[in-house]
PDB file of C-alpha atoms in Angstrom:
ATOM      1  CA  MET A 159      -1.328  -8.111 104.252  1.00 46.00           C
ATOM      2  CA  ALA A 160      -2.593  -4.689 103.178  1.00 45.00           C
ATOM      3  CA  GLY A 161      -4.823  -4.571 106.297  1.00 43.00           C
ATOM      4  CA  ALA A 162      -1.827  -5.047 108.595  1.00 42.00           C
ATOM      5  CA  PHE A 163       0.108  -2.353 106.659  1.00 44.00           C
ATOM      6  CA  VAL A 164      -2.726   0.139 107.015  1.00 41.00           C
ATOM      7  CA  ALA A 165      -2.978  -0.476 110.703  1.00 41.00           C
ATOM      8  CA  ALA A 166       0.707   0.049 111.291  1.00 44.00           C
ATOM      9  CA  ALA A 167       0.605   3.218 109.117  1.00 44.00           C
ATOM     10  CA  VAL A 168      -2.309   4.688 111.039  1.00 41.00           C
ATOM     11  CA  GLN A 169      -0.507   4.169 114.293  1.00 44.00           C
ATOM     12  CA  ALA A 170       2.634   5.785 113.014  1.00 45.00           C
ATOM     13  CA  GLU A 171       1.458   9.246 112.065  1.00 50.00           C
ATOM     14  CA  GLU A 172      -2.135   9.264 110.972  1.00 55.00           C
ATOM     15  CA  PRO A 173      -1.658  10.245 107.293  1.00 60.00           C
ATOM     16  CA  ASP A 174      -4.559  11.597 105.285  1.00 80.00           C
ATOM     17  CA  PRO A 175      -6.842   8.995 103.715  1.00 88.00           C
ATOM     18  CA  GLN A 176      -5.714   9.780 100.213  1.00 90.00           C
ATOM     19  CA  ARG A 177      -2.068   9.264 100.975  1.00 89.00           C
ATOM     20  CA  LEU A 178      -2.846   6.150 102.994  1.00 91.00           C
ATOM     21  CA  GLN A 179      -4.740   4.589 100.078  1.00 92.00           C
ATOM     22  CA  LYS A 180      -1.916   5.281  97.683  1.00 93.00           C
ATOM     23  CA  ALA A 181       0.595   3.742 100.195  1.00 92.00           C
ATOM     24  CA  ALA A 182      -1.613   0.623 100.429  1.00 93.00           C
ATOM     25  CA  ASP A 183      -1.828   0.243  96.718  1.00 95.00           C
ATOM     26  CA  ALA A 184       1.957   0.542  96.380  1.00 94.00           C
ATOM     27  CA  PHE A 185       2.451  -2.036  99.151  1.00 96.00           C
ATOM     28  CA  ASP A 186       0.170  -4.525  97.456  1.00 95.00           C
ATOM     29  CA  GLU A 187       1.798  -3.947  94.032  1.00 96.00           C
ATOM     30  CA  GLY A 188       5.205  -4.420  95.633  1.00 94.00           C
ATOM     31  CA  ALA A 189       4.142  -7.708  97.173  1.00 96.00           C
ATOM     32  CA  ARG A 190       2.962  -8.988  93.814  1.00 96.00           C
ATOM     33  CA  ALA A 191       6.218  -7.860  92.105  1.00 96.00           C
ATOM     34  CA  PHE A 192       8.271  -9.607  94.844  1.00 96.00           C
ATOM     35  CA  LYS A 193       6.383 -12.855  94.319  1.00 96.00           C
ATOM     36  CA  SER A 194       6.958 -12.701  90.510  1.00 96.00           C
ATOM     37  CA  GLY A 195      10.692 -12.224  91.024  1.00 96.00           C
ATOM     38  CA  ARG A 196      10.817  -8.531  89.934  1.00 96.00           C
ATOM     39  CA  PHE A 197      12.744  -7.575  93.073  1.00 97.00           C
ATOM     40  CA  GLU A 198      13.963  -4.124  92.045  1.00 95.00           C
ATOM     41  CA  VAL A 199      10.461  -3.003  90.999  1.00 96.00           C
ATOM     42  CA  ALA A 200       9.158  -4.500  94.279  1.00 95.00           C
ATOM     43  CA  ALA A 201      11.791  -2.462  96.275  1.00 95.00           C
ATOM     44  CA  GLU A 202      10.792   0.822  94.706  1.00 94.00           C
ATOM     45  CA  LEU A 203       7.127   0.147  95.370  1.00 95.00           C
ATOM     46  CA  PHE A 204       7.849  -0.717  99.009  1.00 95.00           C
ATOM     47  CA  GLU A 205       9.904   2.429  99.415  1.00 93.00           C
ATOM     48  CA  THR A 206       7.151   4.401  97.896  1.00 94.00           C
ATOM     49  CA  ALA A 207       4.677   2.988 100.362  1.00 93.00           C
ATOM     50  CA  ASP A 208       7.035   3.794 103.226  1.00 93.00           C
ATOM     51  CA  ARG A 209       7.478   7.304 101.922  1.00 91.00           C
ATOM     52  CA  LEU A 210       3.705   7.942 101.757  1.00 91.00           C
ATOM     53  CA  ALA A 211       2.897   6.295 105.123  1.00 91.00           C
ATOM     54  CA  PRO A 212       6.076   5.395 107.053  1.00 91.00           C
ATOM     55  CA  ASN A 213       5.849   1.963 108.819  1.00 90.00           C
ATOM     56  CA  PRO A 214       8.232  -0.866 109.604  1.00 94.00           C
ATOM     57  CA  ALA A 215       6.518  -3.481 107.424  1.00 95.00           C
ATOM     58  CA  ALA A 216       7.109  -1.500 104.153  1.00 95.00           C
ATOM     59  CA  LEU A 217      10.721  -0.821 105.145  1.00 95.00           C
ATOM     60  CA  ASN A 218      11.282  -4.423 106.041  1.00 96.00           C
ATOM     61  CA  ASN A 219      10.045  -5.580 102.657  1.00 96.00           C
ATOM     62  CA  ALA A 220      12.109  -2.953 100.855  1.00 96.00           C
ATOM     63  CA  ILE A 221      15.285  -4.195 102.560  1.00 96.00           C
ATOM     64  CA  ARG A 222      14.500  -7.772 101.566  1.00 97.00           C
ATOM     65  CA  ALA A 223      13.705  -6.750  97.981  1.00 96.00           C
ATOM     66  CA  ARG A 224      16.984  -4.786  97.640  1.00 96.00           C
ATOM     67  CA  ARG A 225      18.942  -7.726  99.001  1.00 95.00           C
ATOM     68  CA  ALA A 226      17.190 -10.139  96.688  1.00 96.00           C
ATOM     69  CA  ALA A 227      18.029  -7.827  93.734  1.00 96.00           C
ATOM     70  CA  LYS A 228      21.719  -7.942  94.768  1.00 96.00           C
ATOM     71  CA  GLN A 229      21.723  -4.234  95.390  1.00 94.00           C
ATOM     72  CA  GLY A 230      23.763  -4.394  98.558  1.00 94.00           C
ATOM     73  CA  ALA A 231      24.603  -0.664  98.906  1.00 94.00           C
ATOM     74  CA  LYS A 232      20.979   0.301  98.779  1.00 94.00           C
ATOM     75  CA  ALA A 233      19.938  -2.541 101.065  1.00 95.00           C
ATOM     76  CA  ALA A 234      22.644  -1.444 103.625  1.00 94.00           C
ATOM     77  CA  THR A 235      21.448   2.182 103.348  1.00 94.00           C
ATOM     78  CA  LEU A 236      17.862   1.186 104.100  1.00 95.00           C
ATOM     79  CA  ALA A 237      19.114  -1.045 106.993  1.00 94.00           C
ATOM     80  CA  ALA A 238      21.017   1.872 108.616  1.00 94.00           C
ATOM     81  CA  ALA A 239      17.812   4.011 108.384  1.00 93.00           C
ATOM     82  CA  ALA A 240      15.736   1.212 109.913  1.00 94.00           C
ATOM     83  CA  LEU A 241      17.980   1.098 113.065  1.00 93.00           C
ATOM     84  CA  VAL A 242      17.420   4.865 113.557  1.00 92.00           C
ATOM     85  CA  ARG A 243      13.698   5.075 112.698  1.00 91.00           C
ATOM     86  CA  PHE A 244      12.379   1.899 114.345  1.00 94.00           C
ATOM     87  CA  PRO A 245      14.842   0.805 117.013  1.00 93.00           C
ATOM     88  CA  ASP A 246      12.132  -1.002 118.932  1.00 94.00           C
ATOM     89  CA  GLU A 247      10.970  -3.278 116.082  1.00 95.00           C
ATOM     90  CA  ALA A 248      12.868  -6.531 116.883  1.00 95.00           C
ATOM     91  CA  ALA A 249      12.321  -8.302 113.551  1.00 95.00           C
ATOM     92  CA  LEU A 250      13.349  -5.259 111.607  1.00 95.00           C
ATOM     93  CA  ARG A 251      16.392  -4.609 113.820  1.00 95.00           C
ATOM     94  CA  GLU A 252      17.541  -8.226 113.383  1.00 96.00           C
ATOM     95  CA  LEU A 253      17.202  -7.988 109.616  1.00 96.00           C
ATOM     96  CA  ALA A 254      18.977  -4.632 109.433  1.00 95.00           C
ATOM     97  CA  GLN A 255      21.933  -5.840 111.491  1.00 95.00           C
ATOM     98  CA  SER A 256      22.429  -8.897 109.399  1.00 96.00           C
ATOM     99  CA  VAL A 257      22.324  -6.840 106.186  1.00 95.00           C
ATOM    100  CA  LEU A 258      24.835  -4.344 107.575  1.00 95.00           C
ATOM    101  CA  LYS A 259      27.207  -7.113 108.743  1.00 94.00           C
ATOM    102  CA  ALA A 260      27.153  -8.767 105.282  1.00 93.00           C
ATOM    103  CA  ASN A 261      27.659  -5.513 103.332  1.00 92.00           C
ATOM    104  CA  GLU A 262      29.544  -2.905 105.265  1.00 87.00           C
ATOM    105  CA  LYS A 263      32.978  -4.274 104.170  1.00 91.00           C
ATOM    106  CA  LEU A 264      31.983  -4.103 100.481  1.00 94.00           C
ATOM    107  CA  TYR A 265      30.853  -0.492 100.281  1.00 95.00           C
ATOM    108  CA  HIS A 266      31.848   3.010 101.241  1.00 95.00           C
ATOM    109  CA  ARG A 267      29.989   4.408 104.227  1.00 95.00           C
ATOM    110  CA  ILE A 268      29.334   8.136 104.541  1.00 95.00           C
ATOM    111  CA  LYS A 269      27.527   9.971 107.260  1.00 94.00           C
ATOM    112  CA  VAL A 270      25.958  13.243 106.160  1.00 94.00           C
ATOM    113  CA  ASN A 271      25.258  15.990 108.696  1.00 95.00           C
ATOM    114  CA  CYS A 272      23.210  19.024 107.511  1.00 93.00           C
ATOM    115  CA  GLN A 273      22.687  22.278 109.328  1.00 93.00           C
ATOM    116  CA  PRO A 274      19.801  22.813 109.109  1.00 93.00           C
ATOM    117  CA  ALA A 275      18.118  19.592 107.771  1.00 93.00           C
ATOM    118  CA  CYS A 276      18.608  19.174 104.075  1.00 92.00           C
ATOM    119  CA  SER A 277      17.388  17.144 101.025  1.00 90.00           C
ATOM    120  CA  LEU A 278      20.080  15.010  99.474  1.00 90.00           C
ATOM    121  CA  VAL A 279      20.668  14.169  95.799  1.00 92.00           C
ATOM    122  CA  ILE A 280      23.104  11.309  95.139  1.00 91.00           C
ATOM    123  CA  ASP A 281      24.413  11.094  91.502  1.00 89.00           C
ATOM    124  CA  ASP A 282      21.423  13.156  90.244  1.00 86.00           C
ATOM    125  CA  LYS A 283      18.922  10.963  92.109  1.00 84.00           C
ATOM    126  CA  VAL A 284      16.829  12.251  94.979  1.00 83.00           C
ATOM    127  CA  PHE A 285      17.456  10.420  98.287  1.00 82.00           C
ATOM    128  CA  GLY A 286      14.702  10.188 100.797  1.00 74.00           C
ATOM    129  CA  ALA A 287      11.349  11.869 100.973  1.00 68.00           C
ATOM    130  CA  GLU A 288      11.966  14.779 103.362  1.00 79.00           C
ATOM    131  CA  PRO A 289      14.865  16.921 104.643  1.00 87.00           C
ATOM    132  CA  LEU A 290      16.940  15.172 107.328  1.00 87.00           C
ATOM    133  CA  PRO A 291      19.603  16.503 109.644  1.00 92.00           C
ATOM    134  CA  THR A 292      21.679  13.249 109.653  1.00 92.00           C
ATOM    135  CA  VAL A 293      21.681  10.231 107.363  1.00 92.00           C
ATOM    136  CA  VAL A 294      23.941   7.290 106.639  1.00 94.00           C
ATOM    137  CA  ILE A 295      24.503   6.235 103.080  1.00 94.00           C
ATOM    138  CA  PHE A 296      26.482   3.304 101.542  1.00 94.00           C
ATOM    139  CA  LEU A 297      28.007   3.903  98.093  1.00 95.00           C
ATOM    140  CA  GLU A 298      29.521   1.443  95.621  1.00 93.00           C
ATOM    141  CA  PRO A 299      33.247   1.978  94.917  1.00 94.00           C
ATOM    142  CA  GLY A 300      33.798   4.841  92.435  1.00 94.00           C
ATOM    143  CA  VAL A 301      33.253   8.551  92.083  1.00 95.00           C
ATOM    144  CA  HIS A 302      29.983   9.906  93.343  1.00 95.00           C
ATOM    145  CA  THR A 303      28.465  13.402  93.719  1.00 95.00           C
ATOM    146  CA  VAL A 304      26.598  14.275  96.887  1.00 94.00           C
ATOM    147  CA  LEU A 305      24.474  17.440  96.842  1.00 93.00           C
ATOM    148  CA  ALA A 306      22.652  18.964  99.773  1.00 92.00           C
ATOM    149  CA  GLY A 307      19.784  21.338  99.101  1.00 92.00           C
ATOM    150  CA  TRP A 308      17.759  23.888 101.107  1.00 94.00           C
ATOM    151  CA  SER A 309      14.961  26.342 100.400  1.00 90.00           C
ATOM    152  CA  GLU A 310      15.385  29.304  98.047  1.00 88.00           C
ATOM    153  CA  GLY A 311      17.549  27.121  95.683  1.00 89.00           C
ATOM    154  CA  ARG A 312      20.497  26.970  98.006  1.00 92.00           C
ATOM    155  CA  THR A 313      22.866  23.969  97.484  1.00 94.00           C
ATOM    156  CA  ARG A 314      26.255  22.686  98.364  1.00 93.00           C
ATOM    157  CA  SER A 315      27.920  19.589  96.812  1.00 92.00           C
ATOM    158  CA  VAL A 316      31.070  17.490  97.097  1.00 94.00           C
ATOM    159  CA  ARG A 317      32.568  14.626  95.078  1.00 95.00           C
ATOM    160  CA  VAL A 318      33.284  11.416  96.995  1.00 94.00           C
ATOM    161  CA  GLN A 319      35.857   8.820  95.985  1.00 95.00           C
ATOM    162  CA  ALA A 320      34.194   5.735  97.332  1.00 94.00           C
ATOM    163  CA  GLN A 321      36.038   2.511  98.065  1.00 94.00           C
ATOM    164  CA  LYS A 322      35.565  -0.834  99.794  1.00 93.00           C
ATOM    165  CA  SER A 323      35.422  -0.556 103.563  1.00 92.00           C
ATOM    166  CA  GLY A 324      35.776   3.220 103.285  1.00 93.00           C
ATOM    167  CA  SER A 325      34.156   5.588 105.711  1.00 93.00           C
ATOM    168  CA  GLU A 326      33.887   9.355 106.119  1.00 95.00           C
ATOM    169  CA  THR A 327      31.631  12.036 107.418  1.00 95.00           C
ATOM    170  CA  LEU A 328      30.373  15.008 105.416  1.00 95.00           C
ATOM    171  CA  HIS A 329      29.216  18.335 106.940  1.00 95.00           C
ATOM    172  CA  PHE A 330      26.898  20.652 104.976  1.00 95.00           C
ATOM    173  CA  GLU A 331      25.889  24.047 106.180  1.00 94.00           C
ATOM    174  CA  ALA A 332      23.227  26.004 104.304  1.00 93.00           C
ATOM    175  CA  PRO A 333      24.336  29.146 102.535  1.00 93.00           C
ATOM    176  CA  PRO A 334      22.802  32.365 103.792  1.00 92.00           C
ATOM    177  CA  LEU A 335      19.338  33.268 102.506  1.00 89.00           C
ATOM    178  CA  PRO A 336      19.207  35.809  99.707  1.00 86.00           C
ATOM    179  CA  PRO A 337      18.234  39.323 100.697  1.00 86.00           C
ATOM    180  CA  SER A 338      14.459  39.872 100.924  1.00 79.00           C
ATOM    181  CA  PRO A 339      12.978  42.117  98.196  1.00 78.00           C
ATOM    182  CA  PRO A 340      11.795  45.557  99.335  1.00 80.00           C
ATOM    183  CA  PRO A 341       8.224  45.657 100.634  1.00 78.00           C
ATOM    184  CA  PRO A 342       5.660  46.821  98.011  1.00 74.00           C
ATOM    185  CA  ALA A 343       4.608  50.465  98.169  1.00 66.00           C
ATOM    186  CA  SER A 344       1.581  51.326 100.193  1.00 64.00           C
ATOM    187  CA  SER A 345      -1.670  51.405  98.166  1.00 59.00           C
ATOM    188  CA  SER A 346      -2.456  54.753  99.640  1.00 63.00           C
ATOM    189  CA  GLU A 347       0.660  56.314  98.243  1.00 64.00           C
ATOM    190  CA  SER A 348       0.612  56.029  94.513  1.00 67.00           C
ATOM    191  CA  PRO A 349       4.036  56.187  92.924  1.00 69.00           C
ATOM    192  CA  PRO A 350       4.645  59.251  90.820  1.00 71.00           C
ATOM    193  CA  PRO A 351       4.060  58.740  87.143  1.00 73.00           C
ATOM    194  CA  PRO A 352       7.204  58.194  85.138  1.00 73.00           C
ATOM    195  CA  PRO A 353       8.410  61.218  83.291  1.00 72.00           C
ATOM    196  CA  VAL A 354       7.203  61.590  79.746  1.00 69.00           C
ATOM    197  CA  ALA A 355       9.835  62.361  77.261  1.00 64.00           C
ATOM    198  CA  THR A 356       8.841  65.308  75.049  1.00 68.00           C
ATOM    199  CA  LEU A 357      10.308  65.165  71.633  1.00 68.00           C
ATOM    200  CA  PRO A 358      11.158  68.441  69.906  1.00 69.00           C
ATOM    201  CA  PRO A 359       8.938  69.245  66.864  1.00 69.00           C
ATOM    202  CA  PRO A 360      10.548  68.216  63.573  1.00 65.00           C
ATOM    203  CA  PRO A 361      12.447  71.001  61.829  1.00 65.00           C
ATOM    204  CA  SER A 362      10.576  72.847  59.224  1.00 63.00           C
ATOM    205  CA  PRO A 363      11.874  72.006  55.716  1.00 61.00           C
ATOM    206  CA  SER A 364      13.987  74.908  54.313  1.00 67.00           C
ATOM    207  CA  GLY A 365      14.677  75.750  50.711  1.00 68.00           C
ATOM    208  CA  LEU A 366      12.488  75.954  47.599  1.00 68.00           C
ATOM    209  CA  SER A 367      10.125  73.263  46.614  1.00 71.00           C
ATOM    210  CA  PRO A 368      11.532  70.880  43.897  1.00 72.00           C
ATOM    211  CA  TRP A 369       8.504  71.945  41.790  1.00 67.00           C
ATOM    212  CA  PHE A 370      10.187  75.251  41.113  1.00 72.00           C
ATOM    213  CA  PHE A 371      13.182  73.492  39.683  1.00 69.00           C
ATOM    214  CA  LEU A 372      11.082  71.210  37.566  1.00 74.00           C
ATOM    215  CA  ALA A 373       9.099  74.248  36.280  1.00 76.00           C
ATOM    216  CA  GLY A 374      12.376  75.920  35.325  1.00 71.00           C
ATOM    217  CA  VAL A 375      13.513  72.774  33.484  1.00 74.00           C
ATOM    218  CA  GLY A 376      10.211  72.679  31.640  1.00 76.00           C
ATOM    219  CA  ALA A 377      10.431  76.329  30.669  1.00 76.00           C
ATOM    220  CA  THR A 378      13.976  75.942  29.507  1.00 74.00           C
ATOM    221  CA  LEU A 379      12.897  73.004  27.283  1.00 79.00           C
ATOM    222  CA  VAL A 380      10.035  74.978  25.849  1.00 74.00           C
ATOM    223  CA  ALA A 381      12.133  77.992  25.130  1.00 71.00           C
ATOM    224  CA  GLY A 382      14.854  75.948  23.602  1.00 74.00           C
ATOM    225  CA  GLY A 383      12.323  74.185  21.483  1.00 77.00           C
ATOM    226  CA  LEU A 384      10.841  77.503  20.224  1.00 75.00           C
ATOM    227  CA  ALA A 385      14.301  78.861  19.502  1.00 69.00           C
ATOM    228  CA  THR A 386      15.058  75.841  17.473  1.00 81.00           C
ATOM    229  CA  TRP A 387      11.771  76.051  15.620  1.00 74.00           C
ATOM    230  CA  SER A 388      12.305  79.734  15.026  1.00 70.00           C
ATOM    231  CA  GLY A 389      15.739  79.176  13.528  1.00 70.00           C
ATOM    232  CA  LEU A 390      14.531  76.462  11.231  1.00 76.00           C
ATOM    233  CA  ASP A 391      11.603  78.695  10.166  1.00 72.00           C
ATOM    234  CA  THR A 392      13.917  81.594   9.390  1.00 69.00           C
ATOM    235  CA  LEU A 393      16.061  79.461   7.190  1.00 71.00           C
ATOM    236  CA  ALA A 394      13.068  77.920   5.386  1.00 71.00           C
ATOM    237  CA  SER A 395      10.798  80.979   4.915  1.00 71.00           C
ATOM    238  CA  PRO A 396      11.868  83.112   3.219  1.00 70.00           C
ATOM    239  CA  GLY A 397      15.466  81.813   3.449  1.00 70.00           C
ATOM    240  CA  PRO A 398      18.685  83.541   2.267  1.00 72.00           C
ATOM    241  CA  ASP A 399      18.341  82.525  -1.343  1.00 72.00           C
ATOM    242  CA  ARG A 400      14.781  83.672  -1.606  1.00 70.00           C
ATOM    243  CA  VAL A 401      15.648  87.037  -0.115  1.00 66.00           C
ATOM    244  CA  ARG A 402      18.482  87.547  -2.610  1.00 71.00           C
ATOM    245  CA  GLU A 403      16.227  86.618  -5.455  1.00 71.00           C
ATOM    246  CA  LEU A 404      13.288  88.881  -4.450  1.00 70.00           C
ATOM    247  CA  CYS A 405      15.358  91.893  -3.171  1.00 75.00           C
ATOM    248  CA  ALA A 406      18.087  92.004  -5.827  1.00 68.00           C
ATOM    249  CA  GLY A 407      18.740  95.716  -6.616  1.00 68.00           C
ATOM    250  CA  LYS A 408      16.308  96.839  -3.910  1.00 68.00           C
ATOM    251  CA  SER A 409      16.897  98.685  -0.669  1.00 68.00           C
ATOM    252  CA  ARG A 410      16.614  97.063   2.825  1.00 72.00           C
ATOM    253  CA  SER A 411      12.967  98.049   2.883  1.00 74.00           C
ATOM    254  CA  CYS A 412      12.283  95.047   0.650  1.00 78.00           C
ATOM    255  CA  PRO A 413       9.431  93.021   2.297  1.00 77.00           C
ATOM    256  CA  ALA A 414      11.258  89.671   1.952  1.00 68.00           C
ATOM    257  CA  PHE A 415      14.390  91.118   3.572  1.00 71.00           C
ATOM    258  CA  GLN A 416      12.316  92.667   6.453  1.00 72.00           C
ATOM    259  CA  GLU A 417      10.497  89.408   6.965  1.00 74.00           C
ATOM    260  CA  GLY A 418      13.795  87.438   7.270  1.00 71.00           C
ATOM    261  CA  LEU A 419      15.266  90.127   9.522  1.00 74.00           C
ATOM    262  CA  SER A 420      12.214  89.928  11.859  1.00 78.00           C
ATOM    263  CA  LYS A 421      12.390  86.146  12.128  1.00 72.00           C
ATOM    264  CA  GLU A 422      16.139  86.372  12.797  1.00 75.00           C
ATOM    265  CA  ARG A 423      15.518  88.789  15.657  1.00 79.00           C
ATOM    266  CA  ARG A 424      12.813  86.548  17.016  1.00 80.00           C
ATOM    267  CA  THR A 425      15.168  83.536  17.047  1.00 74.00           C
ATOM    268  CA  ASN A 426      17.902  85.637  18.733  1.00 78.00           C
ATOM    269  CA  VAL A 427      15.359  86.704  21.403  1.00 76.00           C
ATOM    270  CA  LEU A 428      14.339  83.092  21.962  1.00 72.00           C
ATOM    271  CA  LEU A 429      17.962  82.027  22.354  1.00 76.00           C
ATOM    272  CA  VAL A 430      18.519  84.741  24.926  1.00 76.00           C
ATOM    273  CA  VAL A 431      15.336  83.745  26.766  1.00 74.00           C
ATOM    274  CA  THR A 432      16.421  80.048  26.732  1.00 75.00           C
ATOM    275  CA  GLY A 433      19.807  80.940  28.221  1.00 76.00           C
ATOM    276  CA  GLY A 434      18.262  83.201  30.876  1.00 76.00           C
ATOM    277  CA  VAL A 435      15.731  80.548  31.926  1.00 70.00           C
ATOM    278  CA  GLY A 436      18.474  77.913  32.043  1.00 71.00           C
ATOM    279  CA  VAL A 437      20.731  80.062  34.257  1.00 72.00           C
ATOM    280  CA  ALA A 438      17.733  80.829  36.551  1.00 74.00           C
ATOM    281  CA  THR A 439      16.938  77.085  36.764  1.00 72.00           C
ATOM    282  CA  GLY A 440      20.490  76.391  37.821  1.00 73.00           C
ATOM    283  CA  VAL A 441      20.322  79.027  40.606  1.00 69.00           C
ATOM    284  CA  VAL A 442      16.980  77.580  41.779  1.00 65.00           C
ATOM    285  CA  ALA A 443      18.545  74.101  42.029  1.00 66.00           C
ATOM    286  CA  LEU A 444      21.080  75.440  44.537  1.00 67.00           C
ATOM    287  CA  PHE A 445      18.328  76.502  46.926  1.00 68.00           C
ATOM    288  CA  THR A 446      15.997  73.573  46.340  1.00 68.00           C
ATOM    289  CA  ASN A 447      14.986  71.298  49.312  1.00 67.00           C
ATOM    290  CA  TRP A 448      15.525  67.954  47.621  1.00 61.00           C
ATOM    291  CA  LYS A 449      14.240  65.967  50.605  1.00 66.00           C
ATOM    292  CA  ALA A 450      10.741  66.888  49.604  1.00 61.00           C
ATOM    293  CA  SER A 451      11.316  65.705  46.075  1.00 55.00           C
ATOM    294  CA  PRO A 452       8.575  63.497  44.751  1.00 53.00           C
ATOM    295  CA  LEU A 453      11.183  61.310  43.178  1.00 51.00           C
ATOM    296  CA  GLY A 454      12.307  60.327  46.700  1.00 49.00           C
ATOM    297  CA  GLY A 455       8.889  58.626  47.415  1.00 49.00           C
ATOM    298  CA  GLN A 456       7.556  61.499  49.692  1.00 51.00           C
ATOM    299  CA  LYS A 457       4.437  63.380  48.899  1.00 50.00           C
ATOM    300  CA  PRO A 458       4.812  67.199  48.868  1.00 49.00           C
ATOM    301  CA  ALA A 459       3.463  68.940  51.911  1.00 46.00           C
ATOM    302  CA  ASP A 460       1.130  71.061  49.727  1.00 49.00           C
ATOM    303  CA  SER A 461      -0.637  70.593  46.494  1.00 49.00           C
ATOM    304  CA  ALA A 462       1.482  72.990  44.428  1.00 49.00           C
ATOM    305  CA  ARG A 463       1.195  72.630  40.661  1.00 54.00           C
ATOM    306  CA  VAL A 464       3.445  74.521  38.263  1.00 49.00           C
ATOM    307  CA  ALA A 465       3.405  74.410  34.386  1.00 52.00           C
ATOM    308  CA  PRO A 466       5.100  76.424  31.720  1.00 53.00           C
ATOM    309  CA  TRP A 467       3.124  78.234  28.981  1.00 54.00           C
ATOM    310  CA  VAL A 468       3.973  79.880  25.645  1.00 50.00           C
ATOM    311  CA  THR A 469       1.897  81.937  23.315  1.00 55.00           C
ATOM    312  CA  SER A 470       2.431  84.064  20.265  1.00 52.00           C
ATOM    313  CA  GLU A 471       1.903  87.768  20.249  1.00 53.00           C
ATOM    314  CA  PRO A 472      -0.736  89.365  18.151  1.00 52.00           C
ATOM    315  CA  GLY A 473       0.208  90.003  14.521  1.00 51.00           C
ATOM    316  CA  GLY A 474       2.999  87.396  14.617  1.00 50.00           C
ATOM    317  CA  LYS A 475       5.471  89.851  16.140  1.00 49.00           C
ATOM    318  CA  GLY A 476       6.932  87.336  18.575  1.00 51.00           C
ATOM    319  CA  VAL A 477       6.156  84.854  21.366  1.00 50.00           C
ATOM    320  CA  ALA A 478       5.726  85.110  25.042  1.00 53.00           C
ATOM    321  CA  LEU A 479       6.872  82.592  27.700  1.00 51.00           C
ATOM    322  CA  GLY A 480       5.935  82.127  31.348  1.00 57.00           C
ATOM    323  CA  VAL A 481       4.797  79.732  34.018  1.00 51.00           C
ATOM    324  CA  HIS A 482       1.563  79.400  35.968  1.00 53.00           C
ATOM    325  CA  GLY A 483       0.805  77.439  39.127  1.00 52.00           C
ATOM    326  CA  ILE A 484      -1.416  76.951  42.180  1.00 51.00           C
ATOM    327  CA  PHE A 485       0.195  77.171  45.695  1.00 47.00           C
TER     328      PHE A 485
END
């Protein structure tokens, strides 16, 4: 049987050997499925063989398999195609006419005209193997979707309310093609490079470094600590009671009195210095660029280091305060 199928296929349109072999294999598998009573499987295999290498033998067997599977609408659809495709095949024409006569009153007949030829999808299932300008389809009663498709993804669809003995004609015209993209630029003319956005340089930080404020705080703390120490030292040595005891009946030149007076002046000077440094630190805070603060997680732009210092004057006459740093 496969040999007869191959001969008919070769006479039809000379398909390439690979497609021809696949068609022959599908035909043989369909024959085995038909003999085992798997009629729907057999019909699909015969239709595959006819699609790969069109010939009347495969189409004849596909119609018989659909009829045996009690799929009258599909059998009638194949029969209508057989009358158009192979009008000179007497046996196929006789089978097709008998199938149409038995089923055309049970199903809804639609004739689809496409301009230009289109591919059809019936209820989400592809119909046929190639675009056709005209095709007749039989549908079981109910609601169906018929979609026509062309190149470039163009489609049109309608919903059909099928009924027994119904008949209608559908006309589909392809939507216009989408506009063609502009031709690519000639290789000899290179497009100008895109403009490069130039960002302005970041603004220079203004204001004093936070290190000056920190140095002022440190100096204020040191001066305050010295003033406190000086006051306590004055009260302890020599102290008011000791001065009265040692200088009773004596003039202001008494050594103990002069020592206490000197320490009191020292304490007053330290208090004045503490207040002055504190006020200066407050002024520095107003002009400090806090965005560069090391407490904010940013490293200072330079390696400035500032530290307060204090020392006593020779002879115990007082103390000196200041700061030193590297910038």
